Structures are given as C-alpha cells and as structure tokens.
Tab-separated table of C-alpha atoms and ligand atoms in Angstrom:
chain	number	residue	atom	x	y	z
A	1	UNK	CA	-36.019	-22.786	-2.897
A	2	UNK	CA	-38.579	-20.035	-3.317
A	3	UNK	CA	-37.335	-16.453	-3.163
A	4	UNK	CA	-40.006	-14.010	-2.023
A	5	UNK	CA	-39.623	-10.973	-4.292
A	6	UNK	CA	-42.681	-8.818	-3.569
A	7	UNK	CA	-41.947	-5.105	-3.931
A	8	UNK	CA	-38.438	-5.763	-5.182
A	9	UNK	CA	-36.681	-5.153	-8.487
A	10	UNK	CA	-35.442	-8.118	-10.525
A	11	UNK	CA	-32.425	-7.254	-12.650
A	12	UNK	CA	-30.050	-9.205	-14.870
A	13	UNK	CA	-26.908	-10.166	-12.895
A	14	UNK	CA	-24.407	-7.313	-12.752
A	15	UNK	CA	-21.207	-7.446	-14.798
A	16	UNK	CA	-18.106	-5.596	-13.600
A	17	UNK	CA	-15.592	-4.774	-16.313
A	18	UNK	CA	-13.014	-3.582	-13.778
A	19	UNK	CA	-12.172	-5.510	-10.579
A	20	UNK	CA	-8.827	-5.942	-8.854
A	21	UNK	CA	-8.818	-9.398	-7.218
A	22	UNK	CA	-5.108	-9.204	-6.249
A	23	UNK	CA	-4.415	-12.869	-6.903
A	24	UNK	CA	-1.641	-13.754	-7.523
A	25	UNK	CA	0.621	-11.587	-5.391
A	26	UNK	CA	-1.358	-9.670	-2.793
A	27	UNK	CA	-3.484	-12.342	-1.157
A	28	UNK	CA	-3.144	-10.392	2.103
A	29	UNK	CA	-5.620	-7.839	0.662
A	30	UNK	CA	-7.965	-9.959	-1.502
A	31	UNK	CA	-8.148	-13.411	-3.043
A	32	UNK	CA	-10.261	-14.770	-5.864
A	33	UNK	CA	-12.329	-16.443	-3.142
A	34	UNK	CA	-12.956	-13.349	-0.984
A	35	UNK	CA	-13.366	-11.087	-4.006
A	36	UNK	CA	-15.882	-13.514	-5.520
A	37	UNK	CA	-17.857	-13.420	-2.262
A	38	UNK	CA	-17.861	-9.607	-2.338
A	39	UNK	CA	-19.006	-9.737	-5.972
A	40	UNK	CA	-21.879	-12.146	-5.272
A	41	UNK	CA	-23.026	-10.071	-2.295
A	42	UNK	CA	-22.870	-6.960	-4.471
A	43	UNK	CA	-25.174	-8.543	-7.072
A	44	UNK	CA	-22.505	-9.464	-9.628
A	45	UNK	CA	-22.588	-12.625	-11.720
A	46	UNK	CA	-19.461	-11.803	-13.765
A	47	UNK	CA	-16.327	-9.782	-13.057
A	48	UNK	CA	-13.273	-8.977	-15.130
A	49	UNK	CA	-10.132	-9.418	-13.006
A	50	UNK	CA	-7.550	-6.748	-13.768
A	51	UNK	CA	-4.097	-7.677	-14.991
A	52	UNK	CA	-1.890	-5.688	-12.574
A	53	UNK	CA	-1.263	-8.664	-10.327
A	54	UNK	CA	2.175	-9.867	-9.165
A	55	UNK	CA	3.287	-11.418	-11.451
A	56	UNK	CA	1.376	-9.509	-14.120
A	57	UNK	CA	-1.305	-11.438	-16.053
A	58	UNK	CA	0.581	-11.157	-19.350
A	59	UNK	CA	0.600	-14.836	-20.367
A	60	UNK	CA	-1.684	-17.842	-20.731
A	61	UNK	CA	-0.413	-19.604	-17.578
A	62	UNK	CA	-1.549	-16.785	-15.295
A	63	UNK	CA	-4.854	-15.958	-17.014
A	64	UNK	CA	-5.738	-19.660	-17.027
A	65	UNK	CA	-4.904	-19.911	-13.329
A	66	UNK	CA	-7.190	-16.965	-12.537
A	67	UNK	CA	-9.956	-18.398	-14.699
A	68	UNK	CA	-9.730	-21.886	-13.138
A	69	UNK	CA	-9.608	-20.517	-9.601
A	70	UNK	CA	-12.756	-18.495	-10.339
A	71	UNK	CA	-14.485	-21.657	-11.570
A	72	UNK	CA	-13.439	-23.592	-8.451
A	73	UNK	CA	-14.842	-20.917	-6.152
A	74	UNK	CA	-17.956	-20.815	-8.319
A	75	UNK	CA	-19.618	-17.681	-6.911
A	76	UNK	CA	-19.167	-15.453	-9.943
A	77	UNK	CA	-17.701	-15.872	-13.430
A	78	UNK	CA	-14.158	-14.531	-13.176
A	79	UNK	CA	-12.886	-13.385	-16.554
A	80	UNK	CA	-9.203	-12.547	-16.445
A	81	UNK	CA	-8.114	-9.372	-18.206
A	82	UNK	CA	-4.846	-9.910	-20.045
A	83	UNK	CA	-2.064	-7.332	-19.923
A	84	UNK	CA	-1.502	-5.527	-23.213
A	85	UNK	CA	2.239	-5.415	-22.609
A	86	UNK	CA	4.778	-7.733	-21.026
A	87	UNK	CA	5.173	-6.715	-17.394
A	88	UNK	CA	3.787	-3.412	-16.229
A	89	UNK	CA	6.533	-1.224	-17.646
A	90	UNK	CA	5.102	-1.862	-21.059
A	91	UNK	CA	7.738	-1.725	-23.799
A	92	UNK	CA	6.692	-4.861	-25.653
A	93	UNK	CA	3.287	-6.261	-26.683
A	94	UNK	CA	2.225	-9.376	-24.811
A	95	UNK	CA	1.009	-12.415	-26.767
A	96	UNK	CA	-2.603	-11.341	-26.921
A	97	UNK	CA	-3.513	-14.127	-29.354
A	98	UNK	CA	-2.225	-16.860	-27.036
A	99	UNK	CA	-4.293	-15.484	-24.163
A	100	UNK	CA	-7.374	-15.004	-26.362
A	101	UNK	CA	-7.163	-18.658	-27.434
A	102	UNK	CA	-6.275	-20.057	-24.012
A	103	UNK	CA	-8.734	-21.832	-21.712
A	104	UNK	CA	-9.627	-18.448	-20.189
A	105	UNK	CA	-10.511	-17.063	-23.633
A	106	UNK	CA	-9.415	-13.563	-22.705
A	107	UNK	CA	-11.751	-10.980	-24.195
A	108	UNK	CA	-10.425	-7.780	-22.651
A	109	UNK	CA	-6.832	-6.559	-22.505
A	110	UNK	CA	-5.580	-3.762	-20.292
A	111	UNK	CA	-2.568	-2.652	-18.349
A	112	UNK	CA	-4.611	-1.113	-15.580
A	113	UNK	CA	-2.190	0.382	-13.155
A	114	UNK	CA	-0.351	1.801	-16.167
A	115	UNK	CA	-1.632	3.060	-19.497
A	116	UNK	CA	-0.029	2.154	-22.833
A	117	UNK	CA	1.865	5.405	-23.221
A	118	UNK	CA	3.753	4.769	-26.471
A	119	UNK	CA	1.423	5.676	-29.377
A	120	UNK	CA	3.064	3.173	-31.731
A	121	UNK	CA	2.600	0.340	-29.233
A	122	UNK	CA	-1.017	1.405	-28.697
A	123	UNK	CA	-1.603	1.469	-32.455
A	124	UNK	CA	-0.214	-2.051	-32.799
A	125	UNK	CA	-2.249	-3.299	-29.833
A	126	UNK	CA	-5.421	-1.864	-31.382
A	127	UNK	CA	-4.658	-3.375	-34.804
A	128	UNK	CA	-3.959	-6.761	-33.194
A	129	UNK	CA	-7.189	-6.510	-31.169
A	130	UNK	CA	-9.218	-5.957	-34.353
A	131	UNK	CA	-7.809	-9.159	-35.820
A	132	UNK	CA	-8.628	-11.078	-32.619
A	133	UNK	CA	-12.013	-9.379	-32.036
A	134	UNK	CA	-11.113	-8.460	-28.470
A	135	UNK	CA	-11.263	-5.083	-26.752
A	136	UNK	CA	-8.433	-2.916	-25.440
A	137	UNK	CA	-9.388	-1.235	-22.165
A	138	UNK	CA	-7.132	1.734	-21.646
A	139	UNK	CA	-6.315	3.082	-18.218
A	140	UNK	CA	-6.297	6.671	-19.407
A	141	UNK	CA	-3.622	8.814	-17.810
A	142	UNK	CA	-0.677	10.240	-19.682
A	143	UNK	CA	2.072	9.064	-17.285
A	144	UNK	CA	4.425	11.985	-17.844
A	145	UNK	CA	1.636	14.425	-16.965
A	146	UNK	CA	0.930	12.667	-13.662
A	147	UNK	CA	4.452	12.303	-12.265
A	148	UNK	CA	4.246	12.906	-8.513
A	149	UNK	CA	0.567	13.813	-8.772
A	150	UNK	CA	-1.387	13.378	-5.549
A	151	UNK	CA	-4.806	14.905	-6.208
A	152	UNK	CA	-7.013	16.622	-8.772
A	153	UNK	CA	-5.208	19.717	-10.025
A	154	UNK	CA	-7.190	22.621	-8.689
A	155	UNK	CA	-7.688	25.011	-5.831
A	156	UNK	CA	-7.907	22.377	-3.109
A	157	UNK	CA	-4.738	20.506	-4.106
A	158	UNK	CA	-2.889	23.808	-4.392
A	159	UNK	CA	-3.944	24.861	-0.905
A	160	UNK	CA	-2.677	21.571	0.533
A	161	UNK	CA	0.571	21.762	-1.412
A	162	UNK	CA	-0.086	18.603	-3.447
A	163	UNK	CA	1.258	18.229	-6.974
A	164	UNK	CA	-1.815	18.394	-9.178
A	165	UNK	CA	-3.112	15.779	-11.554
A	166	UNK	CA	-4.547	17.715	-14.478
A	167	UNK	CA	-7.737	16.773	-16.300
A	168	UNK	CA	-5.727	17.059	-19.531
A	169	UNK	CA	-3.634	14.037	-18.505
A	170	UNK	CA	-6.743	11.932	-19.003
A	171	UNK	CA	-8.392	13.834	-21.841
A	172	UNK	CA	-5.324	13.949	-24.102
A	173	UNK	CA	-4.830	10.155	-23.958
A	174	UNK	CA	-8.527	9.448	-24.514
A	175	UNK	CA	-8.553	11.738	-27.562
A	176	UNK	CA	-5.398	10.116	-28.921
A	177	UNK	CA	-6.744	6.598	-28.399
A	178	UNK	CA	-10.106	7.407	-29.990
A	179	UNK	CA	-8.262	8.571	-33.096
A	180	UNK	CA	-6.028	5.502	-33.104
A	181	UNK	CA	-9.007	3.171	-32.561
A	182	UNK	CA	-10.805	4.719	-35.512
A	183	UNK	CA	-7.690	4.335	-37.623
A	184	UNK	CA	-7.339	0.653	-36.621
A	185	UNK	CA	-11.094	0.032	-36.830
A	186	UNK	CA	-10.700	-1.333	-33.304
A	187	UNK	CA	-12.920	-1.432	-30.246
A	188	UNK	CA	-11.556	0.764	-27.483
A	189	UNK	CA	-12.863	0.803	-23.933
A	190	UNK	CA	-11.964	3.727	-21.681
A	191	UNK	CA	-11.515	2.822	-18.002
A	192	UNK	CA	-12.735	5.021	-15.143
A	193	UNK	CA	-13.621	8.291	-16.884
A	194	UNK	CA	-13.262	11.074	-14.321
A	195	UNK	CA	-13.504	14.469	-16.022
A	196	UNK	CA	-16.178	16.446	-17.777
A	197	UNK	CA	-13.784	17.051	-20.684
A	198	UNK	CA	-13.408	13.301	-21.232
A	199	UNK	CA	-17.181	13.031	-21.610
A	200	UNK	CA	-16.956	15.722	-24.328
A	201	UNK	CA	-14.168	13.830	-26.110
A	202	UNK	CA	-16.220	10.604	-25.984
A	203	UNK	CA	-19.321	12.320	-27.355
A	204	UNK	CA	-17.234	13.756	-30.192
A	205	UNK	CA	-15.618	10.393	-30.995
A	206	UNK	CA	-18.923	8.500	-30.874
A	207	UNK	CA	-20.564	11.090	-33.141
A	208	UNK	CA	-18.032	10.342	-35.822
A	209	UNK	CA	-18.507	6.582	-35.551
A	210	UNK	CA	-15.583	5.519	-33.371
A	211	UNK	CA	-16.119	2.118	-31.730
A	212	UNK	CA	-15.410	3.449	-28.265
A	213	UNK	CA	-17.105	2.579	-24.986
A	214	UNK	CA	-16.477	3.975	-21.527
A	215	UNK	CA	-17.068	3.272	-17.874
A	216	UNK	CA	-17.446	5.453	-14.799
A	217	UNK	CA	-16.889	4.295	-11.218
A	218	UNK	CA	-19.483	4.750	-8.475
A	219	UNK	CA	-17.013	6.885	-6.512
A	220	UNK	CA	-16.528	9.338	-9.365
A	221	UNK	CA	-20.320	9.695	-9.592
A	222	UNK	CA	-20.681	10.547	-5.903
A	223	UNK	CA	-17.448	11.796	-4.339
A	224	UNK	CA	-15.466	14.936	-5.098
A	225	UNK	CA	-12.173	16.562	-4.143
A	226	UNK	CA	-14.023	18.073	-1.209
A	227	UNK	CA	-12.913	14.834	0.455
A	228	UNK	CA	-9.315	16.136	0.432
A	229	UNK	CA	-10.235	18.216	3.460
A	230	UNK	CA	-10.439	15.014	5.546
A	231	UNK	CA	-6.742	14.199	4.880
A	232	UNK	CA	-7.863	10.553	4.949
A	233	UNK	CA	-5.994	8.460	2.318
A	234	UNK	CA	-9.061	6.221	1.973
A	235	UNK	CA	-10.081	8.958	-0.510
A	236	UNK	CA	-6.910	8.630	-2.577
A	237	UNK	CA	-7.638	6.951	-5.908
A	238	UNK	CA	-6.596	6.822	-9.579
A	239	UNK	CA	-7.836	8.885	-11.285
A	240	UNK	CA	-8.368	11.339	-8.441
A	241	UNK	CA	-11.738	12.502	-7.160
A	242	UNK	CA	-12.591	15.552	-9.275
A	243	UNK	CA	-14.893	18.550	-8.788
A	244	UNK	CA	-18.644	18.592	-8.221
A	245	UNK	CA	-19.169	19.900	-11.768
A	246	UNK	CA	-17.174	16.928	-13.129
A	247	UNK	CA	-19.285	14.490	-11.078
A	248	UNK	CA	-22.476	16.162	-12.289
A	249	UNK	CA	-21.363	15.874	-15.919
A	250	UNK	CA	-20.434	12.193	-15.425
A	251	UNK	CA	-23.923	11.457	-14.064
A	252	UNK	CA	-25.580	13.109	-17.068
A	253	UNK	CA	-23.201	11.413	-19.507
A	254	UNK	CA	-24.064	8.031	-17.974
A	255	UNK	CA	-27.788	8.761	-18.162
A	256	UNK	CA	-27.459	9.813	-21.808
A	257	UNK	CA	-25.264	6.875	-22.870
A	258	UNK	CA	-22.155	8.923	-23.656
A	259	UNK	CA	-20.641	6.842	-20.855
A	260	UNK	CA	-21.840	3.278	-21.382
A	261	UNK	CA	-21.625	1.633	-18.004
A	262	UNK	CA	-20.619	1.566	-14.360
A	263	UNK	CA	-17.481	-0.366	-13.343
A	264	UNK	CA	-16.261	-0.580	-9.773
A	265	UNK	CA	-12.435	-0.390	-10.049
A	266	UNK	CA	-12.645	-2.378	-6.787
A	267	UNK	CA	-9.103	-1.879	-5.424
A	268	UNK	CA	-8.402	-3.532	-2.065
A	269	UNK	CA	-5.376	-2.307	-0.107
A	270	UNK	CA	-3.739	-3.409	3.137
A	271	UNK	CA	-4.101	-1.246	6.252
A	272	UNK	CA	-0.382	-0.370	6.224
A	273	UNK	CA	-0.687	0.871	2.631
A	274	UNK	CA	-3.670	3.116	3.400
A	275	UNK	CA	-3.291	4.110	7.033
A	276	UNK	CA	-0.249	6.266	6.361
A	277	UNK	CA	0.448	9.792	5.146
A	278	UNK	CA	-1.396	10.861	1.981
A	279	UNK	CA	1.692	10.952	-0.243
A	280	UNK	CA	2.745	7.405	0.707
A	281	UNK	CA	-0.708	5.805	0.576
A	282	UNK	CA	-1.665	3.531	-2.313
A	283	UNK	CA	-4.507	4.726	-4.551
A	284	UNK	CA	-7.737	2.755	-4.760
A	285	UNK	CA	-10.937	1.901	-2.893
A	286	UNK	CA	-13.297	-1.034	-2.437
A	287	UNK	CA	-16.346	-1.034	-4.673
A	288	UNK	CA	-18.062	-4.382	-5.294
A	289	UNK	CA	-20.506	-4.393	-2.379
A	290	UNK	CA	-21.405	-0.699	-2.531
A	291	UNK	CA	-21.748	-0.114	-6.291
A	292	UNK	CA	-25.489	-0.764	-6.581
A	293	UNK	CA	-26.233	1.510	-3.624
A	294	UNK	CA	-24.123	4.367	-4.967
A	295	UNK	CA	-25.861	4.036	-8.344
A	296	UNK	CA	-29.232	4.043	-6.549
A	297	UNK	CA	-28.207	7.161	-4.625
A	298	UNK	CA	-26.705	9.140	-7.514
A	299	UNK	CA	-28.753	7.958	-10.504
A	300	UNK	CA	-32.099	6.515	-9.364
A	301	UNK	CA	-32.967	8.856	-6.463
A	302	UNK	CA	-32.086	11.817	-8.671
A	303	UNK	CA	-34.371	10.576	-11.446
A	304	UNK	CA	-31.506	10.312	-13.938
A	305	UNK	CA	-32.063	6.564	-14.449
A	306	UNK	CA	-34.984	4.234	-13.822
A	307	UNK	CA	-34.364	0.584	-12.912
A	308	UNK	CA	-34.451	-0.385	-16.592
A	309	UNK	CA	-31.587	2.063	-17.020
A	310	UNK	CA	-29.733	0.486	-14.100
A	311	UNK	CA	-29.978	-2.890	-15.863
A	312	UNK	CA	-28.460	-1.256	-18.932
A	313	UNK	CA	-25.449	0.339	-17.205
A	314	UNK	CA	-24.721	-2.400	-14.634
A	315	UNK	CA	-25.375	-5.479	-16.773
A	316	UNK	CA	-26.331	-5.249	-20.444
A	317	UNK	CA	-23.735	-2.800	-21.702
A	318	UNK	CA	-20.798	-4.256	-19.723
A	319	UNK	CA	-21.743	-7.758	-20.951
A	320	UNK	CA	-21.778	-6.498	-24.550
A	321	UNK	CA	-18.487	-4.651	-24.172
A	322	UNK	CA	-16.831	-7.682	-22.561
A	323	UNK	CA	-18.250	-10.079	-25.200
A	324	UNK	CA	-20.165	-12.220	-22.698
A	325	UNK	CA	-22.942	-13.982	-24.574
A	326	UNK	CA	-24.534	-15.503	-21.466
A	327	UNK	CA	-24.813	-12.351	-19.334
A	328	UNK	CA	-26.819	-9.147	-19.381
A	329	UNK	CA	-29.664	-10.328	-21.565
A	330	UNK	CA	-33.181	-11.740	-21.302
A	331	UNK	CA	-33.389	-15.482	-20.858
A	332	UNK	CA	-35.485	-18.055	-22.637
A	333	UNK	CA	-38.061	-20.048	-20.666
A	334	UNK	CA	-36.305	-22.884	-18.844
A	335	UNK	CA	-32.847	-21.410	-19.272
A	336	UNK	CA	-30.777	-21.042	-16.052
A	337	UNK	CA	-30.648	-17.335	-15.313
A	338	UNK	CA	-28.138	-14.821	-14.010
A	339	UNK	CA	-30.239	-12.549	-11.818
A	340	UNK	CA	-29.973	-9.972	-9.072
A	341	UNK	CA	-32.825	-9.076	-6.765
A	342	UNK	CA	-32.755	-5.605	-5.209
A	343	UNK	CA	-34.905	-4.098	-2.487
A	344	UNK	CA	-35.063	-0.485	-3.673
A	345	UNK	CA	-36.618	0.887	-0.484
A	346	UNK	CA	-34.349	-0.771	2.082
A	347	UNK	CA	-31.263	1.009	3.433
A	348	UNK	CA	-28.070	-0.239	5.054
A	349	UNK	CA	-25.063	1.203	6.835
A	350	UNK	CA	-21.629	0.516	5.358
A	351	UNK	CA	-19.040	-1.032	7.710
A	352	UNK	CA	-15.708	-1.831	6.083
A	353	UNK	CA	-14.971	-4.548	8.619
A	354	UNK	CA	-18.192	-6.353	7.696
A	355	UNK	CA	-17.541	-6.451	3.950
A	356	UNK	CA	-16.426	-9.787	2.468
A	357	UNK	CA	-13.126	-8.391	1.165
A	358	UNK	CA	-10.002	-8.952	3.257
A	359	UNK	CA	-9.213	-5.250	2.938
A	360	UNK	CA	-11.595	-2.700	4.441
A	361	UNK	CA	-10.737	0.490	2.525
A	362	UNK	CA	-14.235	1.740	1.781
A	363	UNK	CA	-14.741	5.500	1.434
A	364	UNK	CA	-18.375	5.050	2.541
A	365	UNK	CA	-17.656	3.956	6.135
A	366	UNK	CA	-20.669	4.696	8.348
A	367	UNK	CA	-22.800	6.021	5.487
A	368	UNK	CA	-26.423	4.981	5.219
A	369	UNK	CA	-27.202	4.014	1.627
A	370	UNK	CA	-30.318	3.024	-0.310
A	371	UNK	CA	-30.713	-0.229	-2.248
A	372	UNK	CA	-30.055	-3.664	-0.761
A	373	UNK	CA	-29.101	-6.709	-2.847
A	374	UNK	CA	-31.300	-9.468	-1.404
A	375	UNK	CA	-30.410	-12.315	-3.778
A	376	UNK	CA	-27.954	-13.129	-6.559
A	377	UNK	CA	-28.356	-16.117	-8.876
A	378	UNK	CA	-25.629	-17.521	-11.100
A	379	UNK	CA	-27.080	-19.831	-13.750
A	380	UNK	CA	-30.132	-20.441	-11.624
A	381	UNK	CA	-28.224	-21.147	-8.401
A	382	UNK	CA	-28.270	-18.775	-5.407
A	383	UNK	CA	-24.802	-17.341	-4.744
A	384	UNK	CA	-25.914	-14.741	-2.192
A	385	UNK	CA	-29.073	-14.329	-0.161
A	386	UNK	CA	-29.934	-11.661	2.414
A	387	UNK	CA	-26.343	-10.571	2.913
A	388	UNK	CA	-24.880	-14.075	3.135
A	389	UNK	CA	-22.900	-16.059	0.593
A	390	UNK	CA	-24.580	-19.313	-0.432
B	1	NCD	C1	-5.526	0.615	-8.900
B	1	NCD	C2	-5.042	-0.520	-8.046
B	1	NCD	O1	-4.987	-0.367	-6.821
B	1	NCD	O2	-4.711	-1.573	-8.588
B	1	NCD	N1	-5.750	1.757	-8.076
B	1	NCD	C3	-6.624	2.758	-8.321
B	1	NCD	O3	-6.541	3.767	-7.639
B	1	NCD	N2	-7.542	2.673	-9.250
B	1	NCD	C4	-4.464	0.866	-9.924
B	1	NCD	C5	-4.743	2.059	-10.777
B	1	NCD	O4	-5.794	2.086	-11.426
B	1	NCD	O5	-3.894	2.959	-10.832
B	2	ZN	ZN1	-6.877	2.455	-13.350
B	3	ZN	ZN1	-3.005	4.748	-12.664
B	4	ZN	ZN1	-8.200	-0.265	-11.717
C-alpha cells in the first residue's frame, strides 16, 4: 500500500514510557486491546504499561501475561513495567531479576500509583537496578506530604478549601533519589515532573553527572490550576495541575533537555469514578490520542521545538531511557520501520466518546487542536491510518 505523505512530517514511531492499560483488574476502563488501539491512533509504536494493576505487576507471571497479550493484539509493542515492591504498599523489594529475565524482559521498574518512600528500600532498588542494567522510574511524591491533598497548594486550592499538595512533596523526593542514584551509580527516571523547582533539581543533578532522566506529561505542559475553577474532576490528576509559571518552566526545560521526554501518564477511569465530587474522584486523565497535538500546541506552535525536536522527546529519548534497541532511531535500507506520519497543518476536535479507550476522561473535550496522526507503522505494517485502526 502506498501512503501519500506530501506536506506531512515523517517521524520515528512514538514511545510512551508511562501508560496505564488497566489490565488485569480494571477492564471496564481499558484493556490491552483498547489501549493498544488508542496508542496506534496516537502515533505510538511502543508503550510501557504501568505496574499498578490489580493484581500488581510484581512478578513474572503477570508481566509475561501483559507482554503476551500485547503481542497477540499486535498494534503496539507493550512493555510491562515491573513493580519495584511487592504489592502497592511497598515494604519489600519485588524480584526484579526474575522479571528482567522473564519472557517480557522487563526494562523499567516503578510503583506508579505509589512512590518508594523508604530511603533504604529505594537505595537497595537502585543498587539492584545497576546490577541488572534496568531503570527505576520513580513516581515522585513524598506520601506523608500529600496525605489528603486534593490540588496544587496555592491560592486557588486555599480559596476552595482543598488540602494543598505542596511542590516540595515532589522536589524533596526527586532530590533524595538523585543523590541515592548517584551513590548507587544507577539510572533513575523521574515520572511526570510537575513543578519548576523539580526542573531546577534535575538541572543540578545532571550538572554533577547523575544518570537521571525525566518526563513531563502533555497536560502539565498545557493545563494549570486555573482549571480548578471548573470544579470538574476530569482535571484531577497526580501530580496536580500546577501554576502557569510552572507550566512555562516545564516547556523550557523540555526544549533545553533538562526534561528528556514527553510521557502521557494515560490514566483511564470509569464514569462513576470521575463523575462525582472532587474529593471522591480518582486522579488521572486520558493521554495517548491527544499527546502529539498537545506537544504541537505547546512546543511547536510556540517555536520551542521543531519537528526534529519532537522526534527527540516523543521517540528517541524515551526509547533510549527504556532500553529499546529497535525504536526511536534511524533505520537501515530494507529494514522494517517504526514510523508515524503527522499532518502538521490539519486540526481536529477532541471528543472523549470517539476515542478508542473504553474510558472517556479527556480534559480536552471539545477543544480544537493542531497536528493529526495520519499513519502509524509498526515494523513496516500499518497499525493506524486516517483515524482508523488497521
Ligand atoms: C494514576 C492512575 O490512575 O493509575 N493516576 C494519576 O493521576 N496519574 C496513578 C497515579 O499516578 O497516582
Ligand atoms: Zn504517577
Ligand atoms: Zn500518586
Ligand atoms: Zn501514572
């Protein structure tokens, strides 16, 4: 089949280091099949499936199941993330080595949904990861500083009477983990950076040679705590939407490489878990099918990144961080390619009900966005074309 690509941008297939596919456990909100469709339509050729499933992906049986199911569906490479600790309460290290050597060959370990709070456990996880040559991706929030927190700690949360979630809850853990990673000579990846202070900590740690990488979500690049005024829990997310000056700093940090890449933190939730009062609503928002457009809006239209830069933050860097040899790089002649074709001038209107995910919790409902993914190819085979899964 010939794909007409005049006037379009050809990019290496996108790689998402942070996707919640909800299987096993919450197949009412997303499955590996529906999430893979959303990924292909969003231009992704590889996703890392987060470990906070039910049961938690803390052993080889579960990570292998996720890996095999991804292969069966065949729309995107699904790389399971292994949990750092057993269960989500995290008092004991999981068998990282068993998961790293399993069929799934787990390359990234995280407890997303809960950070590794105990510094001794984190130190041991980092030391173990160095021996295995895998990466620990820390969900960076000091849990005791976020008890009951509902929104970014600041004027707006105070006015609404919400317990605040301070920037220091994130920054203190990131600083601690950078120091521990340097001590263990380990690779640390920081999930969903949300504050300007975290960007400063990362710049400091990188300057002194720490092997740390970091991701920012599309929603933290675009949205701010101004959204609190809507009272709509679709805007509730971990970490919370911060201030405009935080978002501005995150955009610059991404452009300058202090933050390495964009990751969606695609977090599907059922209607009954979102369409409720703010305090009871689950945190998280959909991201796979809107990521490219939000990056086009916040980074390309503003002149902060050109399309070469988009390839770097959406594909090359995440592939390097996640140790994927066959993604995010130029291909040799004759080699089956992972590619995404984008029409940079086209626009589309987001409708949650029309997205491939079972859940519909997009914060961009009704928004008109630039950048349309017109084709995705996984190893030379079309997985999505003109808004339809192949
Ligand atoms: C995540 C989820 O729904 O799994 N939600 C989110 O707001 N990012 C869990 C988490 O990261 O806390
Ligand atoms: Zn998280
Ligand atoms: Zn959290
Ligand atoms: Zn997450």
